[in-house]
Short mmCIF file of N, CA and C in Angstrom, two decimals:
data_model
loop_
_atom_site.label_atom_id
_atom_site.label_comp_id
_atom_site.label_asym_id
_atom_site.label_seq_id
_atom_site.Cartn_x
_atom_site.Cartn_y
_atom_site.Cartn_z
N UNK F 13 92.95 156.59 42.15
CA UNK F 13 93.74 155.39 41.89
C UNK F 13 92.96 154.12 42.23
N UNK F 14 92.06 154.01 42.93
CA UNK F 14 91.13 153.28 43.29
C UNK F 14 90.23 152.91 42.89
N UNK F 15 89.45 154.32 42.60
CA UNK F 15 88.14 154.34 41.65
C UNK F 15 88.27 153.44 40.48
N UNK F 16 88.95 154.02 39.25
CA UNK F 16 89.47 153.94 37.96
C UNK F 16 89.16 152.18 37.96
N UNK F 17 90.40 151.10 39.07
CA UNK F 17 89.97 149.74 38.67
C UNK F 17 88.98 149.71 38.92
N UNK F 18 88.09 149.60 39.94
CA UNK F 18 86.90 149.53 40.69
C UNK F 18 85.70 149.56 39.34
N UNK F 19 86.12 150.64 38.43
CA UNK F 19 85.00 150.76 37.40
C UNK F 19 85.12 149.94 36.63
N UNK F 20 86.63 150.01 36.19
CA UNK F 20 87.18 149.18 34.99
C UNK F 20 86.59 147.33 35.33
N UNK F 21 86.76 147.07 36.48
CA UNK F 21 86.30 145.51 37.39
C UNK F 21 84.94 145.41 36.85
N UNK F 22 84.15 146.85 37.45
CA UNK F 22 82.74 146.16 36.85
C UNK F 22 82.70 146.15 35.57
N UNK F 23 83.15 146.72 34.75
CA UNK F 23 82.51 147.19 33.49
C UNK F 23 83.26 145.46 32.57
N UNK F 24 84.08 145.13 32.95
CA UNK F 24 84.98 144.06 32.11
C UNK F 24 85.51 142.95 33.20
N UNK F 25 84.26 142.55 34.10
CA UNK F 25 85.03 141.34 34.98
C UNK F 25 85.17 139.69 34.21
N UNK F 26 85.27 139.57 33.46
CA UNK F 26 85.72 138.33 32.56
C UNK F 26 87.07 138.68 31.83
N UNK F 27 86.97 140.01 31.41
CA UNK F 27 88.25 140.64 30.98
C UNK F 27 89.63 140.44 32.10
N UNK F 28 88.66 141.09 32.93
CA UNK F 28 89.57 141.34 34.40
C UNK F 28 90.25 139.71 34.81
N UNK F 29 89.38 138.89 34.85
CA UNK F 29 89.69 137.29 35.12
C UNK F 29 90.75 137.07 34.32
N UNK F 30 90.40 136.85 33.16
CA UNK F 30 91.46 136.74 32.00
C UNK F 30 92.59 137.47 32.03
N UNK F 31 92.70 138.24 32.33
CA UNK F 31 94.41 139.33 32.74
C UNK F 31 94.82 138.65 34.27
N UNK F 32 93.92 137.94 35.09
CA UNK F 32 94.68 138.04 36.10
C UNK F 32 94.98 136.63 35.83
N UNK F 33 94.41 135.74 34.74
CA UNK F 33 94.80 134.17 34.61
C UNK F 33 96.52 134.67 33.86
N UNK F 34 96.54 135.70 33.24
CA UNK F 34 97.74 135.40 31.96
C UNK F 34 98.48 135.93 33.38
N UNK F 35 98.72 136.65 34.32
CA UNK F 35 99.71 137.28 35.13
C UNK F 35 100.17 136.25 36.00
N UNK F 36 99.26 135.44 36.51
CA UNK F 36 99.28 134.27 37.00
C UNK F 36 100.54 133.12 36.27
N UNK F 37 100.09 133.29 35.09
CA UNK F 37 101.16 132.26 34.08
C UNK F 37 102.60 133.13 33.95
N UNK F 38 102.11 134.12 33.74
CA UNK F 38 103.70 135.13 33.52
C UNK F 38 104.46 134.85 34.63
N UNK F 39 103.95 134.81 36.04
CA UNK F 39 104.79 134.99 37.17
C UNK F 39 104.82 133.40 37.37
N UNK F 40 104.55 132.43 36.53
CA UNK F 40 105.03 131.11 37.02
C UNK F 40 106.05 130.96 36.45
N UNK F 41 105.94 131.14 34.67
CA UNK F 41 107.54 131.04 33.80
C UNK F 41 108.02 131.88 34.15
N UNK F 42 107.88 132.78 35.05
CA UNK F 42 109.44 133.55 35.23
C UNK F 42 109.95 133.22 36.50
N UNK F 43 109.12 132.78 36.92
CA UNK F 43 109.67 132.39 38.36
C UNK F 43 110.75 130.73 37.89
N UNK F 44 110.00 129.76 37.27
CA UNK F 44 110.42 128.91 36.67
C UNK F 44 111.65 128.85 35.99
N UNK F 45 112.08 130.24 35.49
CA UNK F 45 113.20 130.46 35.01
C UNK F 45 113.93 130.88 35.33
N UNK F 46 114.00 131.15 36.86
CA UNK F 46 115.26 131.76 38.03
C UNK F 46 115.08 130.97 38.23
N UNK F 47 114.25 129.60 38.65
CA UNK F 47 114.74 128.70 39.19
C UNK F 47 115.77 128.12 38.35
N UNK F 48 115.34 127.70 37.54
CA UNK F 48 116.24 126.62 36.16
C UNK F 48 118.14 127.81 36.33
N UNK F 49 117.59 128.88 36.12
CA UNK F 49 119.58 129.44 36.22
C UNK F 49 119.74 129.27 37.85
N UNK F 50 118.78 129.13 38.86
CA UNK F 50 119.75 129.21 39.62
C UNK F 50 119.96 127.80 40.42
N UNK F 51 119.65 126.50 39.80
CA UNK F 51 119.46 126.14 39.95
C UNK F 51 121.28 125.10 39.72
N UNK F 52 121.90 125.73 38.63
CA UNK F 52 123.05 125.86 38.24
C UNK F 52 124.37 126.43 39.30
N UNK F 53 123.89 127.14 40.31
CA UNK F 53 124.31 127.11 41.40
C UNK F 53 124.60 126.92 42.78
N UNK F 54 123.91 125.99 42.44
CA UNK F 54 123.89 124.56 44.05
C UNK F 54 124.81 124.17 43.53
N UNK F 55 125.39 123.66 44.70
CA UNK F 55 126.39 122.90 44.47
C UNK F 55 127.00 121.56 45.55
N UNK F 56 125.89 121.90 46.26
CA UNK F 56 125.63 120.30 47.15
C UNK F 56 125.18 119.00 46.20
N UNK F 57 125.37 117.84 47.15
CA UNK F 57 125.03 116.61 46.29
C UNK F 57 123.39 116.48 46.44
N UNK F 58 123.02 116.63 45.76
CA UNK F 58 121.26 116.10 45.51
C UNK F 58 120.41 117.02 45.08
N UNK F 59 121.07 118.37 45.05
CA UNK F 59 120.43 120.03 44.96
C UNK F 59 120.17 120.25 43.91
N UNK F 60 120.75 119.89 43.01
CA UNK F 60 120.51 120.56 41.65
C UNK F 60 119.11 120.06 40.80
N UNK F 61 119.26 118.49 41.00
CA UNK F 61 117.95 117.89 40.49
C UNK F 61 116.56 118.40 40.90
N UNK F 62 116.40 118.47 42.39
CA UNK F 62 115.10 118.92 42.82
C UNK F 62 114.63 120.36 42.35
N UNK F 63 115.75 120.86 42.08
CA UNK F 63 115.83 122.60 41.61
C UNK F 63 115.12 122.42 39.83
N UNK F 64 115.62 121.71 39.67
CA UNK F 64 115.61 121.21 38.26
C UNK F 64 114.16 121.00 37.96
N UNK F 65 113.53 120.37 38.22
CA UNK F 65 112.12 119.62 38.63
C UNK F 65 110.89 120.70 38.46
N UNK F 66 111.52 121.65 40.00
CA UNK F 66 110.76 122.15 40.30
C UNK F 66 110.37 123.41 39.36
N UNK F 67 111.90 124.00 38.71
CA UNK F 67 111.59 124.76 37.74
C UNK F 67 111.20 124.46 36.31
N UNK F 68 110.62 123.01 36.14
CA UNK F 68 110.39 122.79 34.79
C UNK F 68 108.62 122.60 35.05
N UNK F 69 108.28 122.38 36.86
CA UNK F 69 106.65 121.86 37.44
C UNK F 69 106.55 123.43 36.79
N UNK F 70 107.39 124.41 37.18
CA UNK F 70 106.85 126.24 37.42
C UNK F 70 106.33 126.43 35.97
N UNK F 71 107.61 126.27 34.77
CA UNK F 71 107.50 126.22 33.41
C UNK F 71 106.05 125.53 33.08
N UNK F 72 105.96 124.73 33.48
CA UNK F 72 104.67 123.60 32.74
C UNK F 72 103.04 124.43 33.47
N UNK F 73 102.95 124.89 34.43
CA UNK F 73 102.17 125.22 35.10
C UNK F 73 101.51 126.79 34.41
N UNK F 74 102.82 127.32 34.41
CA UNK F 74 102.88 128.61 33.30
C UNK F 74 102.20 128.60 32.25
N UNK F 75 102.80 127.71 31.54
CA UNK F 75 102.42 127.40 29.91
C UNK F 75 100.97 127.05 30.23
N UNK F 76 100.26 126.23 31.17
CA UNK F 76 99.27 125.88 31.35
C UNK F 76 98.19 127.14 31.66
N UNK F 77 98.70 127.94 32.43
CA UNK F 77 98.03 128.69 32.45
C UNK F 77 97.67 129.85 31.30
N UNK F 78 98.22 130.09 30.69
CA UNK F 78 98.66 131.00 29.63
C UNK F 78 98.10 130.49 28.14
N UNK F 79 98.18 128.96 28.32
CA UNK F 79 97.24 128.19 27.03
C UNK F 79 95.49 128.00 27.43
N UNK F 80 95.13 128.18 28.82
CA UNK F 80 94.16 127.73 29.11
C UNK F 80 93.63 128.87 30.57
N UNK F 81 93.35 130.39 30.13
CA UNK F 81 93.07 130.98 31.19
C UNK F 81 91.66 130.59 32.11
N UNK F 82 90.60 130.49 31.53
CA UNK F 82 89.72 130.00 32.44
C UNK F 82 89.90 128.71 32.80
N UNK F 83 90.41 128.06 32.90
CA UNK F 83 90.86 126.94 33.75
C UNK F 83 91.27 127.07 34.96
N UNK F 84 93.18 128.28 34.58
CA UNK F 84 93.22 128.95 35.11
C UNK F 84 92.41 129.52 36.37
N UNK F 85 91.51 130.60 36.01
CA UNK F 85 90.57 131.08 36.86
C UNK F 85 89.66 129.81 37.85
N UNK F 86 89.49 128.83 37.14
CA UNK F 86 88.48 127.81 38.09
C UNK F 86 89.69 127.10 38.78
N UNK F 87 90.98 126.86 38.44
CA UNK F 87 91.54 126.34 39.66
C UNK F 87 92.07 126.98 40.75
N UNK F 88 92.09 128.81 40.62
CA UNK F 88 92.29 129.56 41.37
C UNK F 88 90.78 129.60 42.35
N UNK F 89 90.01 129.50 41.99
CA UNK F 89 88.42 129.70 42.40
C UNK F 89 88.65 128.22 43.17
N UNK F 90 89.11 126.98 43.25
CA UNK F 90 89.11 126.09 43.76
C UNK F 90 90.26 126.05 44.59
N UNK F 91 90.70 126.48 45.03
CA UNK F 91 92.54 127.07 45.50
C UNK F 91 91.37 127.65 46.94
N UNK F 92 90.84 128.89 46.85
CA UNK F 92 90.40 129.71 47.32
C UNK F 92 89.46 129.15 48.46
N UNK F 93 88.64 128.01 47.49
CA UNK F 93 87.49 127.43 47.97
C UNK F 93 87.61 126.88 49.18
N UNK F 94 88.58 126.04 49.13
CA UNK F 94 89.50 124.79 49.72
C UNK F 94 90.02 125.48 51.19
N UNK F 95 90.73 126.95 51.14
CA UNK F 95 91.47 127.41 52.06
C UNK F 95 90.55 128.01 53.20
N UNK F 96 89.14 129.01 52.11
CA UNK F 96 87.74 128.91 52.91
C UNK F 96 87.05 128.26 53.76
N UNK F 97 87.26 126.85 52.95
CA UNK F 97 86.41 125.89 54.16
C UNK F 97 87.27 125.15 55.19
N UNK F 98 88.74 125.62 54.86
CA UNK F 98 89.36 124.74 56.10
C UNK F 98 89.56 125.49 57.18
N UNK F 99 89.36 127.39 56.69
CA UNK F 99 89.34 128.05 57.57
C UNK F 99 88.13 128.16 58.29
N UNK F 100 87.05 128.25 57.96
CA UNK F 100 85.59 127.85 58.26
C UNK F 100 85.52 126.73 59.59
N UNK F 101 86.06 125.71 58.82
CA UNK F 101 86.18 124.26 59.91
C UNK F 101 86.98 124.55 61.04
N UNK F 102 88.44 125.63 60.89
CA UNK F 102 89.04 125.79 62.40
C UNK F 102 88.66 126.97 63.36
N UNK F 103 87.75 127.73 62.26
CA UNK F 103 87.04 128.95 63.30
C UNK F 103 85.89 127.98 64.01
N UNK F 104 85.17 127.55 63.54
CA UNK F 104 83.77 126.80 63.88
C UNK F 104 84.35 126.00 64.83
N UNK F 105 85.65 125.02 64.94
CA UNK F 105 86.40 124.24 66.17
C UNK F 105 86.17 125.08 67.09
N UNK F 106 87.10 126.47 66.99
CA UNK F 106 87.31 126.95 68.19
C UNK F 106 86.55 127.63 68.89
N UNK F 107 85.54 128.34 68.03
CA UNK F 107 84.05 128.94 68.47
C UNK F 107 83.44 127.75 69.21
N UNK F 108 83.25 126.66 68.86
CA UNK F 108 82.68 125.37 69.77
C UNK F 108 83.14 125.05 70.73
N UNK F 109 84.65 124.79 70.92
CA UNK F 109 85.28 124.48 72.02
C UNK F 109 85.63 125.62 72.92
N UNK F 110 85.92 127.56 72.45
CA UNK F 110 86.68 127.63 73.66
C UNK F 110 85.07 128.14 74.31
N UNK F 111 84.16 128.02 75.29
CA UNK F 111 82.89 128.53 75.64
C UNK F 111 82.97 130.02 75.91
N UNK F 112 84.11 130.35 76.87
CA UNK F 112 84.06 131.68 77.05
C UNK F 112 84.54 132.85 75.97
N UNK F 113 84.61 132.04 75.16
CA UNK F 113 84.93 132.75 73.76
C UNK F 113 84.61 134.60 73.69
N UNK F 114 84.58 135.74 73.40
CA UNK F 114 83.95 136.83 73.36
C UNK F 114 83.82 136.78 71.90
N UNK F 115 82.06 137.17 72.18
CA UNK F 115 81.52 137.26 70.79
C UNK F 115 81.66 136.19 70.02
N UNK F 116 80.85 135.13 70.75
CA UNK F 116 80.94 133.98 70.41
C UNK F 116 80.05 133.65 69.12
N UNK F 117 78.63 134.50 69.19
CA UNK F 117 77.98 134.36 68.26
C UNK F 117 78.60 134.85 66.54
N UNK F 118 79.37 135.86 66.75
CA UNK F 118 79.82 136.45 65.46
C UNK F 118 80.90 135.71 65.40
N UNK F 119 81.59 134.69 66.29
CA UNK F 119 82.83 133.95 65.42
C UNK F 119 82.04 132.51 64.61
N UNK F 120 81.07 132.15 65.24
CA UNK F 120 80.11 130.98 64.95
C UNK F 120 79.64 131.55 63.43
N UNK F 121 78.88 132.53 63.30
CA UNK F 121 78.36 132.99 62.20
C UNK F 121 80.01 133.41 60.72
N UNK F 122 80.48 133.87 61.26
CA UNK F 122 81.88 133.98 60.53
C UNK F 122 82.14 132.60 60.12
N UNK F 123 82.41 131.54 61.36
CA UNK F 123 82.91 130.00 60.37
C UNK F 123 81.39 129.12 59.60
N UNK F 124 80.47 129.60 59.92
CA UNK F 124 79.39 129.03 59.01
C UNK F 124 79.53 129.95 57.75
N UNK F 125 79.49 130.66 57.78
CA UNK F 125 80.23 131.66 56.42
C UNK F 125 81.24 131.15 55.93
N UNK F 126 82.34 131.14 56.64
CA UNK F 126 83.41 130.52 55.79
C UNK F 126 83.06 128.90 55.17
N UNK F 127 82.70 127.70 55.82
CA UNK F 127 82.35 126.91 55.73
C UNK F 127 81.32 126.63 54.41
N UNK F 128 80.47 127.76 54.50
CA UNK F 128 78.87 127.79 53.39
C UNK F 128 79.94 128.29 51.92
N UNK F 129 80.94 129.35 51.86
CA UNK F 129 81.67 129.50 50.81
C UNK F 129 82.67 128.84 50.28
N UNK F 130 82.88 128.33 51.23
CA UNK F 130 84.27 127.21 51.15
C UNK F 130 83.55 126.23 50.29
N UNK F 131 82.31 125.39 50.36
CA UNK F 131 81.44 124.41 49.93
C UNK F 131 80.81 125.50 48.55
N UNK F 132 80.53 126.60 48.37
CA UNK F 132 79.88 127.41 47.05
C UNK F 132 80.77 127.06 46.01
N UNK F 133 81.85 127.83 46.75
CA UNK F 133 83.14 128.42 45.60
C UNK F 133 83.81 127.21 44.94
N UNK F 134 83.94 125.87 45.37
CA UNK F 134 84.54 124.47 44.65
C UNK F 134 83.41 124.08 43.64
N UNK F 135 82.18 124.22 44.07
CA UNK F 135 80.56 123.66 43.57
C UNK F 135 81.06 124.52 42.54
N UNK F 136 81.00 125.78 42.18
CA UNK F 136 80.85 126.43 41.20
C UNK F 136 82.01 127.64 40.88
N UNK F 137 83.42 126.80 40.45
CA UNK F 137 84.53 127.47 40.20
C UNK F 137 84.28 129.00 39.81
N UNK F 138 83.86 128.59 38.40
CA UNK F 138 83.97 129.88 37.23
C UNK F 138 82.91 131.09 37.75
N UNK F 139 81.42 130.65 38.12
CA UNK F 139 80.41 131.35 38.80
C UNK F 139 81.27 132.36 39.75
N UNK F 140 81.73 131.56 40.63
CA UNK F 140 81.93 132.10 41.89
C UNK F 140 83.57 133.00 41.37
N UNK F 141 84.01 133.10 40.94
CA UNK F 141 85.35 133.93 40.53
C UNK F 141 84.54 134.88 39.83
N UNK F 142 83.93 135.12 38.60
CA UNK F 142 82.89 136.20 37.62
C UNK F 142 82.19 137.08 39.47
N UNK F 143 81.52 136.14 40.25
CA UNK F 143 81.21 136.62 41.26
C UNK F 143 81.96 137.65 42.25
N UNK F 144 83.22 136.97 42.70
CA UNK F 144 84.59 137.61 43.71
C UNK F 144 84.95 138.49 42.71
N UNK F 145 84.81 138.53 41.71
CA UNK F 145 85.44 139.90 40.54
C UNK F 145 84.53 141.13 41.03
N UNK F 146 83.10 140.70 40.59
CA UNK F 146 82.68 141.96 41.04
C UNK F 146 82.15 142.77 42.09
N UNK F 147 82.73 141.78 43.34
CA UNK F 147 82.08 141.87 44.96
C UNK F 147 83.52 143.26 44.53
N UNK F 148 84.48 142.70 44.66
CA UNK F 148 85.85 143.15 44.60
C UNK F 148 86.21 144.22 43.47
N UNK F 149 85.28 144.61 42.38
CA UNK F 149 85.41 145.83 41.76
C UNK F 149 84.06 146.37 42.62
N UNK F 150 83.43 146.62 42.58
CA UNK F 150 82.24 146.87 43.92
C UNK F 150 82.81 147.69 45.00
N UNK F 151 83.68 146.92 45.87
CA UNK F 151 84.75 147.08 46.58
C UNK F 151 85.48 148.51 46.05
N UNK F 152 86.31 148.12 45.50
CA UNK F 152 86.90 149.46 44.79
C UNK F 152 86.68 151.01 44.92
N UNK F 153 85.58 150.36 43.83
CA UNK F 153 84.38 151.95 43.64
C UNK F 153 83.65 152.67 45.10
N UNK F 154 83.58 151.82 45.93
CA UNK F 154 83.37 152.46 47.31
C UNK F 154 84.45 152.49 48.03
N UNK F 155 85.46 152.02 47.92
CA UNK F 155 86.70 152.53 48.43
C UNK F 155 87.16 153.92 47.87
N UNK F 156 87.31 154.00 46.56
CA UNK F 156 87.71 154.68 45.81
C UNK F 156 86.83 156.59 45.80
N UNK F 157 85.73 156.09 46.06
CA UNK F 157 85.08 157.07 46.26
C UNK F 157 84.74 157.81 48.01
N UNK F 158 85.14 156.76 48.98
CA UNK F 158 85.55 157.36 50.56
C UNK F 158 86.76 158.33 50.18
N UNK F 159 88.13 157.39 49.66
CA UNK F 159 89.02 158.06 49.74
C UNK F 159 88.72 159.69 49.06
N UNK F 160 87.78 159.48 48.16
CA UNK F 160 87.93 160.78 47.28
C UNK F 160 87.20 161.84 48.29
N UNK F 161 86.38 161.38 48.58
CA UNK F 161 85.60 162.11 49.80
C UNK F 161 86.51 162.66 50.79
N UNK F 162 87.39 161.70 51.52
CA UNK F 162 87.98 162.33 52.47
C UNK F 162 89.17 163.14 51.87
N UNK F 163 89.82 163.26 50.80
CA UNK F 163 90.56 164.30 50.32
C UNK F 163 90.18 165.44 50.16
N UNK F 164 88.74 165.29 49.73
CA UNK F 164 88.06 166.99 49.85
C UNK F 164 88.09 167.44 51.19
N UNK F 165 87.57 166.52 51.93
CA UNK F 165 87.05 167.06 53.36
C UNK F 165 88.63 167.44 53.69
N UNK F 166 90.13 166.96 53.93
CA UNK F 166 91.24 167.06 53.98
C UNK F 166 91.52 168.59 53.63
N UNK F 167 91.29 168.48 52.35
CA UNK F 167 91.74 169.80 51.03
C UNK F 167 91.10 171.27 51.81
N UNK F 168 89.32 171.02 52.46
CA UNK F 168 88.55 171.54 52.78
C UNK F 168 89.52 172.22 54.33
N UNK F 169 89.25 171.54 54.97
CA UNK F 169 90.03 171.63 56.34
C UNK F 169 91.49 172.75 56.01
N UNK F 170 92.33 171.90 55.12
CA UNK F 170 93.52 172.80 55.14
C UNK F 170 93.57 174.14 55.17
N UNK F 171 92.42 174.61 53.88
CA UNK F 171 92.76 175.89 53.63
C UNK F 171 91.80 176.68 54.34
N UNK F 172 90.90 176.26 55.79
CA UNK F 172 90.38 177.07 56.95
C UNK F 172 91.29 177.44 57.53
#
């Protein structure tokens, strides 16, 4: 169950991008569209409008994505980038400030990592997503193939 994407990732990671831009849009208009009905059931004073709004931002965002998948993909790749380097910046704070830190050197090296990707992945949206596709089908296929391993060894064991 593992393997299978893992191959499918490498063999078609632009493919793969592109299915995960349209799923991306699917789950905005539909989300967009429980908002809009339920939006019909507030019934406080000021509720309905903001409901309103928000499920037409979901609708528009959808459509956007769904008319324009690699875009899509580079503003997800810039989404990503952004959360990288701010996580980067509060590991690297606290690696600096607390001294007695344990394993101070590998939290330092972790937020210069985060920090160095956080700054890659905005520089070069589309690169760097084609890239995280196939670190992450990569991923897979050696996941996919432990697990298979340890089912034999499992299978092996049982019937001693």
């Amino acid at each position: 169950m593992t393997l299978v994407p893992g191959v499918l990732i490498l063999i078609w990671p632009d493919g793969t991008l592109h299915v995960l831009a349209v799923l991306v849009g699917l789950y905005l208009l539909t989300t967009g569209a429980f908002r809009f009905v339920s939006s019909f059931a507030r019934e406080g004073p000021g509720e309905r409008l903001p409901e309103l709004l928000l499920a037409v931002l979901y609708v528009l965002a959808g459509v956007l994505c769904l008319r324009h998948p690699l875009q899509t993909v580079a503003a997800l790749s810039l989404v990503v980038g952004i959360v990288w380097l701010l996580s980067g910046l509060v590991t690297l704070h606290m690696a600096l400030a607390a001294k007695e830190l344990p394993h101070r050197g590998f939290v330092l090296a972790a937020a210069v990592l985060g920090v160095v990707a956080g700054i890659v992945v905005p520089a070069l949206p589309s690169e760097s997503a084609r890239a995280l596709t196939r670190l992450f089908g990569l991923w897979l296929v050696l996941l996919g193939l432990f697990e298979t391993a340890v089912a034999f060894a499992w299978r092996a064991a049982l019937r001693t």
